[in-house]
Amino acid sequence: MLSMQNVTKTYEMHRQKVVALDDATLEIPEGDFVSLIGPSGSGKSSLLVMLGGMLSPTSGRVMLNDQSMYDLDADGRARMRKANIGFVFQTFNLIPYLSAQENVQVPLYLSGTAAAEQRERAAELLQRVGLGDRLDHKPNELSVGQQQRVALARMLANDPAVILADEPTGNLDPETSEQVIGYFEEFNREGRTIVMVTHSPAAAERAKRVLKLRDGKIIDDRASLQQ
Amino acid sequence: MLSMQNVTKTYEMHRQKVVALDDATLEIPEGDFVSLIGPSGSGKSSLLVMLGGMLSPTSGRVMLNDQSMYDLDADGRARMRKANIGFVFQTFNLIPYLSAQENVQVPLYLSGTAAAEQRERAAELLQRVGLGDRLDHKPNELSVGQQQRVALARMLANDPAVILADEPTGNLDPETSEQVIGYFEEFNREGRTIVMVTHSPAAAERAKRVLKLRDGKIIDDRASLQQ
Ligand SMILES: Nc1ncnc2c1ncn2[C@@H]1O[C@H](COP(=O)(O)OP(=O)(O)OP(=O)(O)O)[C@@H](O)[C@H]1O
Ligand SMILES: Nc1ncnc2c1ncn2[C@@H]1O[C@H](COP(=O)(O)OP(=O)(O)OP(=O)(O)O)[C@@H](O)[C@H]1O
Ligand SMILES: [Mg+2]
Ligand SMILES: [Mg+2]
């Protein structure tokens, strides 16, 4: 359902060419649960963001449901993304002038949900991640781990078929991390496809499959230790 | 050398009063190495930022070398901070329009180092954290873990007597995390005082002493398991 065919991403810097992803080919069938690991700077976020239709490859193709994502125009790709993919960014990307509840309402608003239901669903999702008493706080009035949980709640809002999560537990304590990995296992059991970048070896083994990157190349693709 | 006396920090929100830190008293002797753990939202960043002279308590006092930090004016406090404390923020706070090297030069510039030596020392520090080939990259041209390492290099620039680090390995892979904890052990052996917020139980036990927060209160203060 999601695949990359010979995807390369390079950045031209004044003195050097930086290869963020180097000829990556991979296939993720519907219902898979993949963790993506590798050293800092190895290309994980680049891979995830390209898989999510948000960064065009320098060469190669990214397919979602047999549609080549970057052969669509920006609007077509955005529509495809909104309909199918829930994203958790490594830096959350919350809207600073909106409250936690309003941030979670954004995707619901974009998918045409009625206002009253938007607020109710956003409140439920925030309650679920332990932020029921922080609905009106703006991002800078929240701890970093709380901001991360708002980003998680927002990702869940439209019941996405595909979840792409970049370090979803990076700023969370062990108990909350466990809770979050538990949700992901639950979503996967419900049939959603999940790709999760993580630096936590323990979290990585909770997926079904582990992909390892180094210097922009996929150097390993194996079943997780719990399979 | 660093202490808090009955420090409370509250935020007045429209509908509620949020207690970020609740009557915290603690003493950190010179040369100590303290890790600070606790659930997301429990007050760790608030405590660290107040200890570093960057957020005034609602009540209580913070002492550095017998000087009450918040009884100084903003300039006096800033001078005291620059002379004594190296800080690693949970969100790095790099200057977006400066390169990695220029970001690390900033504290050297502020402490009156000559320009050529600024550049040289910044390059060495970045080399040390594995970013020797990323000197000219701006923060948005770096991976998140690389941005974190720039923040670490910047913290080291003025050879600080006190290191306050908020999640210094939060976005780093296991190998780089190990390297960073290794530096902190080294700095501590050199006589620097370290307070490190971390969500990693393993990293926490590499300190000498572990403080635990919950709901803004210090609920535990013990020797680390490796002592
Ligand atoms: N400007 C603010 N206005 C209102 N509440 C705030 C503000 N800043 C922080 N808080 C609240 O204070 C509490 C403590 O925040 P703090 O950032 O210190 O937590 P933390 O322990 O560092 O959490 P994390 O592990 O998620 O980084 C949180 O519940 C947060 O919602
Ligand atoms: N806009 C850019 N311009 C130049 N180089 C870039 C840019 N964005 C990323 N890079 C480089 O591409 C490489 C891959 O970056 P990426 O963010 O994908 O790494 P990552 O595996 O997610 O790392 P981390 O674990 O630190 O988050 C890095 O070496 C980085 O310096
Ligand atoms: Mg990344
Ligand atoms: Mg914090």
Coordinates of C-alpha atoms and ligand atoms in Angstrom, one line a residue:
Chain A
M1 CA 0.0 0.0 0.0
L2 CA 3.0 2.3 0.6
S3 CA 6.2 1.9 -1.2
M4 CA 9.4 3.7 -2.3
Q5 CA 11.2 2.9 -5.5
N6 CA 14.8 3.9 -5.7
V7 CA 14.2 7.1 -3.8
T8 CA 17.2 9.5 -3.4
K9 CA 17.2 12.8 -1.7
T10 CA 20.2 15.1 -1.9
Y11 CA 20.7 18.7 -0.8
E12 CA 23.1 21.0 -2.7
M13 CA 25.1 23.0 -0.1
H14 CA 27.6 25.7 -1.2
R15 CA 30.6 23.4 -0.7
Q16 CA 29.2 19.9 -0.5
K17 CA 26.4 17.7 -1.7
V18 CA 24.5 16.1 1.2
V19 CA 22.9 12.7 0.6
A20 CA 20.0 12.4 3.0
L21 CA 18.5 9.3 1.4
D22 CA 20.4 7.0 -0.9
D23 CA 18.5 4.9 -3.4
A24 CA 15.9 3.6 -0.9
T25 CA 13.5 0.9 -2.1
L26 CA 10.9 -0.6 0.3
E27 CA 7.4 -1.9 0.4
I28 CA 5.0 -1.6 3.3
P29 CA 1.9 -3.8 2.9
E30 CA -1.4 -2.7 4.5
G31 CA -1.6 -3.5 8.2
D32 CA 2.2 -3.6 8.7
F33 CA 3.8 -2.1 11.7
V34 CA 7.4 -0.9 10.9
S35 CA 9.9 0.7 13.2
L36 CA 12.7 2.8 11.6
I37 CA 15.9 3.0 13.5
G38 CA 19.4 4.3 12.9
P39 CA 22.0 6.9 14.0
S40 CA 21.3 10.6 14.3
G41 CA 21.5 12.1 10.8
S42 CA 21.0 8.8 9.0
G43 CA 17.9 9.9 7.0
K44 CA 15.0 8.6 9.1
S45 CA 13.0 11.9 9.2
S46 CA 13.7 12.5 5.5
L47 CA 12.4 9.0 4.6
L48 CA 9.3 9.4 6.7
V49 CA 8.5 12.9 5.4
M50 CA 8.9 11.7 1.8
L51 CA 6.7 8.7 2.5
G52 CA 4.1 11.1 3.8
G53 CA 4.1 13.2 0.6
M54 CA 5.6 16.2 2.2
L55 CA 9.1 16.3 0.6
S56 CA 9.7 15.5 -3.0
P57 CA 12.5 13.1 -3.8
T58 CA 15.4 14.1 -5.9
S59 CA 14.8 10.9 -7.9
G60 CA 12.6 7.8 -7.6
R61 CA 8.9 7.4 -6.8
V62 CA 6.7 7.1 -3.7
M63 CA 3.5 5.1 -4.1
L64 CA 0.4 5.2 -1.9
N65 CA -2.3 2.8 -3.0
D66 CA -0.8 2.5 -6.5
Q67 CA -0.8 6.3 -6.9
S68 CA 2.6 7.9 -7.5
M69 CA 2.4 10.7 -4.9
Y70 CA 4.8 13.2 -6.5
D71 CA 3.1 12.9 -9.9
L72 CA 0.1 14.6 -8.4
D73 CA 0.1 18.4 -8.1
A74 CA 0.4 19.9 -4.6
D75 CA -3.3 20.1 -4.0
G76 CA -3.9 16.5 -5.1
R77 CA -1.2 15.3 -2.9
A78 CA -2.5 17.3 0.1
R79 CA -6.0 15.8 -0.4
M80 CA -4.5 12.3 -0.6
R81 CA -2.5 12.9 2.5
K82 CA -5.4 14.3 4.5
A83 CA -7.6 11.4 3.5
N84 CA -5.2 8.7 4.4
I85 CA -2.3 9.7 6.6
G86 CA -1.9 10.8 10.2
F87 CA 1.5 12.4 10.9
V88 CA 3.4 13.0 14.1
F89 CA 6.4 15.3 13.5
Q90 CA 9.6 15.1 15.4
T91 CA 9.2 18.8 16.3
F92 CA 5.4 18.5 16.7
N93 CA 4.6 21.6 14.5
L94 CA 1.7 22.8 16.7
I95 CA 0.1 26.1 15.8
P96 CA 1.4 28.5 18.5
Y97 CA -1.6 30.8 18.6
L98 CA -4.2 28.0 19.0
S99 CA -4.9 26.1 22.2
A100 CA -4.3 22.4 22.6
Q101 CA -8.0 21.7 21.9
E102 CA -8.0 24.0 18.8
N103 CA -4.8 22.4 17.5
V104 CA -6.5 18.9 17.7
Q105 CA -9.6 20.4 16.0
V106 CA -7.7 21.5 12.9
P107 CA -7.8 18.2 11.0
L108 CA -11.5 17.8 12.0
Y109 CA -12.3 21.2 10.6
L110 CA -10.4 20.4 7.4
S111 CA -12.4 17.2 7.0
G112 CA -15.7 19.0 7.3
T113 CA -16.7 18.0 10.8
A114 CA -19.3 20.2 12.5
A115 CA -17.9 22.7 15.0
A116 CA -19.6 21.3 18.2
E117 CA -18.5 17.8 17.3
Q118 CA -14.9 19.1 16.5
R119 CA -14.6 20.4 20.1
E120 CA -16.1 17.3 21.6
R121 CA -13.9 14.9 19.7
A122 CA -10.8 17.0 20.4
A123 CA -11.6 17.0 24.1
E124 CA -12.0 13.2 24.1
L125 CA -8.7 12.7 22.3
L126 CA -6.8 15.0 24.7
Q127 CA -8.5 13.3 27.6
R128 CA -7.2 10.0 26.2
V129 CA -3.6 11.2 26.3
G130 CA -4.0 12.7 29.8
L131 CA -4.5 16.3 28.9
G132 CA -8.1 16.8 29.7
D133 CA -7.2 19.6 32.1
R134 CA -5.0 21.4 29.6
L135 CA -7.5 22.0 26.7
D136 CA -7.1 25.8 26.8
H137 CA -3.3 25.9 27.1
K138 CA -1.3 27.2 24.2
P139 CA 1.8 25.2 23.2
N140 CA 4.1 27.5 25.1
E141 CA 2.0 27.0 28.2
L142 CA 2.7 23.2 28.0
S143 CA 5.6 21.1 28.9
V144 CA 7.4 19.6 25.9
G145 CA 6.0 16.1 26.6
Q146 CA 2.5 17.6 26.8
Q147 CA 3.1 19.3 23.4
Q148 CA 4.1 15.9 22.0
R149 CA 0.9 14.4 23.3
V150 CA -1.2 17.1 21.7
A151 CA 0.6 16.2 18.4
L152 CA -0.4 12.6 19.0
A153 CA -4.0 13.5 19.7
R154 CA -4.1 15.6 16.5
M155 CA -2.7 12.7 14.5
L156 CA -5.6 10.5 15.7
A157 CA -8.3 13.0 15.0
N158 CA -9.3 11.7 11.5
D159 CA -8.9 8.0 12.2
P160 CA -6.1 7.7 9.7
A161 CA -5.5 4.5 7.7
V162 CA -1.7 5.2 7.8
I163 CA 0.2 6.5 10.7
L164 CA 3.7 8.0 10.2
A165 CA 5.2 8.9 13.6
D166 CA 8.7 10.5 14.1
E167 CA 9.9 9.8 17.6
P168 CA 6.4 9.7 19.1
T169 CA 7.8 9.0 22.6
G170 CA 11.0 11.0 22.4
N171 CA 10.1 13.5 25.2
L172 CA 7.9 11.2 27.3
D173 CA 8.6 9.5 30.6
P174 CA 8.7 5.6 30.6
E175 CA 5.0 5.3 31.8
T176 CA 3.6 7.6 29.1
S177 CA 5.8 6.1 26.5
E178 CA 4.4 2.7 27.3
Q179 CA 0.9 4.1 27.0
V180 CA 1.7 5.5 23.6
I181 CA 3.2 2.3 22.2
G182 CA 0.1 0.6 23.6
Y183 CA -2.1 2.9 21.5
F184 CA 0.0 2.1 18.4
E185 CA -0.3 -1.6 18.9
E186 CA -4.1 -1.1 19.3
F187 CA -4.3 1.0 16.1
N188 CA -2.3 -1.7 14.3
R189 CA -4.7 -4.4 15.5
E190 CA -7.6 -2.2 14.1
G191 CA -5.9 -2.5 10.7
R192 CA -4.0 0.7 10.4
T193 CA -0.5 0.7 8.8
I194 CA 2.2 2.2 11.0
V195 CA 5.7 3.5 10.4
M196 CA 7.4 4.7 13.6
V197 CA 10.8 6.3 13.8
T198 CA 12.3 5.7 17.2
H199 CA 15.7 5.9 19.0
S200 CA 14.4 3.5 21.7
P201 CA 15.5 -0.1 21.0
A202 CA 12.7 -1.3 23.2
A203 CA 10.0 0.6 21.4
A204 CA 11.4 -0.6 18.0
E205 CA 10.9 -4.2 19.0
R206 CA 7.2 -3.6 19.7
A207 CA 6.6 -3.2 16.0
K208 CA 6.3 -6.2 13.7
R209 CA 9.3 -5.3 11.5
V210 CA 12.5 -3.2 12.0
L211 CA 14.2 -1.2 9.3
K212 CA 17.6 0.1 9.9
L213 CA 19.2 3.2 8.2
R214 CA 22.8 4.3 8.1
D215 CA 24.1 7.2 6.0
G216 CA 20.9 7.3 4.0
K217 CA 20.9 3.6 3.0
I218 CA 18.6 0.8 4.3
I219 CA 21.0 -1.7 5.7
D220 CA 18.7 -4.0 7.5
D221 CA 15.0 -5.1 7.2
R222 CA 14.0 -7.9 9.7
A223 CA 11.1 -9.1 11.8
S224 CA 11.1 -7.6 15.3
L225 CA 12.3 -9.6 18.2
Q226 CA 8.8 -10.1 19.5
Q227 CA 7.6 -11.7 16.3
Chain B
M1 CA 26.8 26.1 45.6
L2 CA 23.4 26.0 44.0
S3 CA 20.2 25.8 46.2
M4 CA 16.5 26.4 46.2
Q5 CA 14.7 27.5 49.3
N6 CA 10.9 26.9 49.3
V7 CA 10.6 27.7 45.6
T8 CA 7.0 27.8 44.2
K9 CA 6.0 28.6 40.6
T10 CA 2.4 29.0 39.7
Y11 CA 0.7 30.2 36.5
E12 CA -2.6 32.0 36.6
M13 CA -4.7 30.7 33.8
H14 CA -8.2 32.1 33.1
R15 CA -10.0 29.2 34.7
Q16 CA -7.4 27.5 36.9
K17 CA -4.1 28.1 38.8
V18 CA -1.4 25.8 37.5
V19 CA 1.2 24.8 40.1
A20 CA 4.4 24.0 38.1
L21 CA 6.7 23.7 41.2
D22 CA 5.4 23.3 44.7
D23 CA 7.6 24.5 47.6
A24 CA 10.8 22.9 46.4
T25 CA 13.9 23.0 48.6
L26 CA 17.1 21.4 47.6
E27 CA 20.9 21.9 47.9
I28 CA 23.4 21.0 45.3
P29 CA 27.0 21.1 46.5
E30 CA 29.9 21.9 44.2
G31 CA 30.9 18.9 42.1
D32 CA 27.6 17.1 42.5
F33 CA 26.0 15.3 39.5
V34 CA 22.3 15.2 39.9
S35 CA 19.7 13.6 37.5
L36 CA 16.2 14.9 37.7
I37 CA 13.4 12.5 36.7
G38 CA 9.6 12.4 36.8
P39 CA 6.5 12.2 34.7
S40 CA 5.8 14.5 31.8
G41 CA 4.4 17.8 33.2
S42 CA 5.8 17.2 36.7
G43 CA 7.9 20.4 36.7
K44 CA 11.4 19.4 35.7
S45 CA 12.0 22.0 33.0
S46 CA 10.5 24.7 35.3
L47 CA 12.8 23.7 38.1
L48 CA 15.9 23.7 35.9
V49 CA 15.1 27.0 34.2
M50 CA 14.6 28.6 37.7
L51 CA 17.9 27.2 38.9
G52 CA 19.5 28.7 35.9
G53 CA 18.3 32.2 36.7
M54 CA 15.9 32.4 33.7
L55 CA 12.5 32.2 35.3
S56 CA 11.6 34.0 38.4
P57 CA 9.9 32.0 41.2
T58 CA 6.4 33.0 42.4
S59 CA 7.9 32.7 45.9
G60 CA 11.1 31.4 47.5
R61 CA 14.8 32.0 46.6
V62 CA 17.4 30.5 44.3
M63 CA 21.0 30.8 45.5
L64 CA 24.2 30.5 43.4
N65 CA 27.4 30.8 45.3
D66 CA 25.5 32.5 48.2
Q67 CA 24.0 35.1 45.9
S68 CA 20.2 35.2 45.7
M69 CA 19.8 35.2 41.9
Y70 CA 16.4 36.9 41.7
D71 CA 17.5 39.7 44.0
L72 CA 19.8 40.9 41.3
D73 CA 18.5 42.9 38.4
A74 CA 18.1 41.2 35.0
D75 CA 21.6 42.4 33.8
G76 CA 23.3 41.2 37.0
R77 CA 21.6 37.9 36.8
A78 CA 22.6 37.5 33.1
R79 CA 26.2 38.3 33.9
M80 CA 26.2 35.8 36.7
R81 CA 24.6 33.2 34.4
K82 CA 27.1 33.8 31.6
A83 CA 30.1 33.5 33.9
N84 CA 29.0 30.3 35.6
I85 CA 26.3 28.3 33.8
G86 CA 26.1 26.3 30.6
F87 CA 22.5 25.4 29.6
V88 CA 21.1 22.9 27.2
F89 CA 17.4 23.6 26.6
Q90 CA 14.9 20.9 25.9
T91 CA 14.1 22.6 22.6
F92 CA 17.7 23.7 21.9
N93 CA 16.9 27.3 21.2
L94 CA 19.4 27.7 18.4
I95 CA 19.4 30.9 16.4
P96 CA 17.8 30.0 13.1
Y97 CA 19.7 32.5 10.8
L98 CA 23.1 31.4 12.2
S99 CA 25.1 28.4 11.1
A100 CA 26.0 25.6 13.5
Q101 CA 29.5 27.1 13.9
E102 CA 28.1 30.6 14.4
N103 CA 25.6 29.3 17.0
V104 CA 28.5 27.8 19.0
Q105 CA 30.5 31.0 18.6
V106 CA 27.8 33.1 20.3
P107 CA 28.8 32.5 24.0
L108 CA 32.5 32.9 23.0
Y109 CA 31.7 36.2 21.4
L110 CA 29.8 37.3 24.5
S111 CA 32.7 36.4 26.7
G112 CA 35.1 38.5 24.6
T113 CA 37.0 35.8 22.7
A114 CA 38.8 37.0 19.6
A115 CA 37.1 36.2 16.3
A116 CA 39.6 33.8 14.9
E117 CA 39.8 31.9 18.1
Q118 CA 35.9 31.8 18.3
R119 CA 35.8 30.1 15.0
E120 CA 38.5 27.6 15.8
R121 CA 37.1 26.7 19.2
A122 CA 33.6 26.3 17.8
A123 CA 34.9 24.0 15.1
E124 CA 36.7 21.9 17.6
L125 CA 33.6 21.6 19.8
L126 CA 31.4 20.6 16.8
Q127 CA 34.1 18.1 15.7
R128 CA 33.9 16.6 19.2
V129 CA 30.2 16.0 18.8
G130 CA 30.5 14.5 15.3
L131 CA 29.5 17.6 13.4
G132 CA 32.8 18.6 11.9
D133 CA 31.2 18.4 8.4
R134 CA 28.1 20.4 9.3
L135 CA 29.7 23.7 10.4
D136 CA 27.9 25.8 7.8
H137 CA 24.5 24.2 8.1
K138 CA 21.7 26.3 9.6
P139 CA 19.5 24.6 12.2
N140 CA 16.8 23.8 9.6
E141 CA 19.4 22.1 7.5
L142 CA 20.2 19.7 10.3
S143 CA 18.5 16.6 11.7
V144 CA 16.9 17.1 15.1
G145 CA 19.6 15.0 16.8
Q146 CA 22.3 17.2 15.1
Q147 CA 20.6 20.3 16.4
Q148 CA 20.7 18.8 19.8
R149 CA 24.4 18.2 19.5
V150 CA 25.0 21.8 18.3
A151 CA 23.2 22.9 21.6
L152 CA 25.6 20.7 23.5
A153 CA 28.7 22.1 21.8
R154 CA 27.4 25.6 22.5
M155 CA 26.9 24.8 26.2
L156 CA 30.5 23.6 26.5
A157 CA 32.0 26.7 24.8
N158 CA 32.8 28.8 27.9
D159 CA 33.9 25.8 30.0
P160 CA 31.0 26.3 32.5
A161 CA 31.4 25.5 36.2
V162 CA 27.7 24.5 36.3
I163 CA 25.9 22.5 33.6
L164 CA 22.1 22.5 33.5
A165 CA 20.9 20.1 30.8
D166 CA 17.3 19.4 29.9
E167 CA 17.0 16.0 28.1
P168 CA 20.5 16.2 26.6
T169 CA 20.0 12.9 24.8
G170 CA 16.3 13.0 24.1
N171 CA 16.7 12.9 20.3
L172 CA 19.9 10.9 20.1
D173 CA 20.4 7.3 19.1
P174 CA 21.8 4.9 21.8
E175 CA 25.5 5.3 20.6
T176 CA 25.5 9.1 20.6
S177 CA 23.6 9.1 23.9
E178 CA 26.3 7.0 25.4
Q179 CA 28.9 9.4 24.1
V180 CA 27.1 12.4 25.6
I181 CA 26.6 10.8 29.0
G182 CA 30.3 10.0 28.8
Y183 CA 31.2 13.7 28.3
F184 CA 29.0 14.6 31.3
E185 CA 30.8 12.1 33.5
E186 CA 34.1 13.5 32.3
F187 CA 33.0 17.1 33.0
N188 CA 31.9 16.1 36.5
R189 CA 35.3 14.4 37.1
E190 CA 36.9 17.8 36.1
G191 CA 35.0 19.4 39.0
R192 CA 31.9 20.8 37.2
T193 CA 28.5 20.6 38.9
I194 CA 25.8 19.0 36.7
V195 CA 22.0 18.8 36.9
M196 CA 20.6 16.7 34.1
V197 CA 16.9 16.2 33.4
T198 CA 16.2 12.9 31.7
H199 CA 13.5 10.5 30.8
S200 CA 16.0 7.7 30.4
P201 CA 16.2 5.6 33.6
A202 CA 19.6 4.3 32.5
A203 CA 21.0 7.8 31.9
A204 CA 19.6 8.9 35.3
E205 CA 21.6 6.2 37.1
R206 CA 24.8 7.4 35.6
A207 CA 24.6 10.5 37.8
K208 CA 25.7 10.4 41.4
R209 CA 22.3 11.4 42.8
V210 CA 18.7 11.1 41.6
L211 CA 15.9 13.6 42.4
K212 CA 12.4 12.6 41.5
L213 CA 9.5 15.1 40.9
R214 CA 5.8 14.5 40.8
D215 CA 3.1 17.2 40.4
G216 CA 5.7 19.9 41.2
K217 CA 6.9 18.3 44.4
I218 CA 10.3 16.6 45.1
I219 CA 9.2 13.2 46.2
D220 CA 12.6 11.4 46.3
D221 CA 16.3 12.3 46.7
R222 CA 18.6 9.3 46.7
A223 CA 22.1 8.1 45.6
S224 CA 22.1 6.7 42.1
L225 CA 22.2 2.9 41.7
Q226 CA 25.8 3.1 40.6
Q227 CA 27.0 4.8 43.7
Ligands
LIG1 N1 3.6 29.3 30.7 C1 2.8 28.4 31.3 N2 1.6 28.6 31.6 C2 0.8 27.7 32.2 N3 1.2 26.5 32.6 C3 2.5 26.2 32.3 C4 3.4 27.1 31.6 N4 4.6 26.5 31.5 C5 4.5 25.3 32.0 N5 3.2 25.1 32.5 C6 2.7 23.9 33.2 O1 3.6 23.6 34.3 C7 3.7 22.2 34.4 C8 5.2 21.8 34.5 O2 5.8 22.1 33.2 P1 7.3 21.6 32.9 O3 7.6 22.1 31.5 O4 8.2 22.1 34.0 O5 7.2 20.0 32.9 P2 8.3 18.9 32.6 O6 8.5 18.1 33.9 O7 9.5 19.5 32.1 O8 7.6 18.0 31.5 P3 8.2 17.2 30.2 O9 8.8 15.9 30.8 O10 7.0 17.0 29.4 O11 9.2 18.1 29.5 C9 3.0 21.5 33.3 O12 1.9 20.9 33.8 C10 2.7 22.6 32.3 O13 1.4 22.5 31.7
LIG2 N1 17.5 21.2 4.4 C1 18.7 20.5 4.5 N2 19.8 20.9 3.9 C2 21.0 20.2 4.0 N3 21.1 19.0 4.6 C3 20.0 18.5 5.2 C4 18.7 19.2 5.2 N4 17.8 18.5 5.9 C5 18.5 17.4 6.4 N5 19.8 17.4 6.0 C6 20.8 16.4 6.2 O1 20.3 15.2 5.8 C7 20.7 14.1 6.8 C8 19.5 13.3 7.2 O2 18.7 14.1 8.0 P1 17.4 13.5 8.8 O3 16.7 14.6 9.5 O4 16.6 12.7 7.9 O5 18.1 12.6 9.9 P2 17.5 11.7 11.1 O6 17.9 10.3 10.8 O7 16.0 12.0 11.2 O8 18.3 12.2 12.3 P3 17.8 12.4 13.9 O9 17.9 11.0 14.5 O10 18.9 13.2 14.4 O11 16.5 13.0 13.9 C9 21.4 14.8 7.9 O12 22.8 14.5 7.8 C10 21.2 16.3 7.7 O13 22.3 17.1 8.0
MG3 MG 14.9 12.9 12.7
MG4 MG 10.4 19.5 30.2

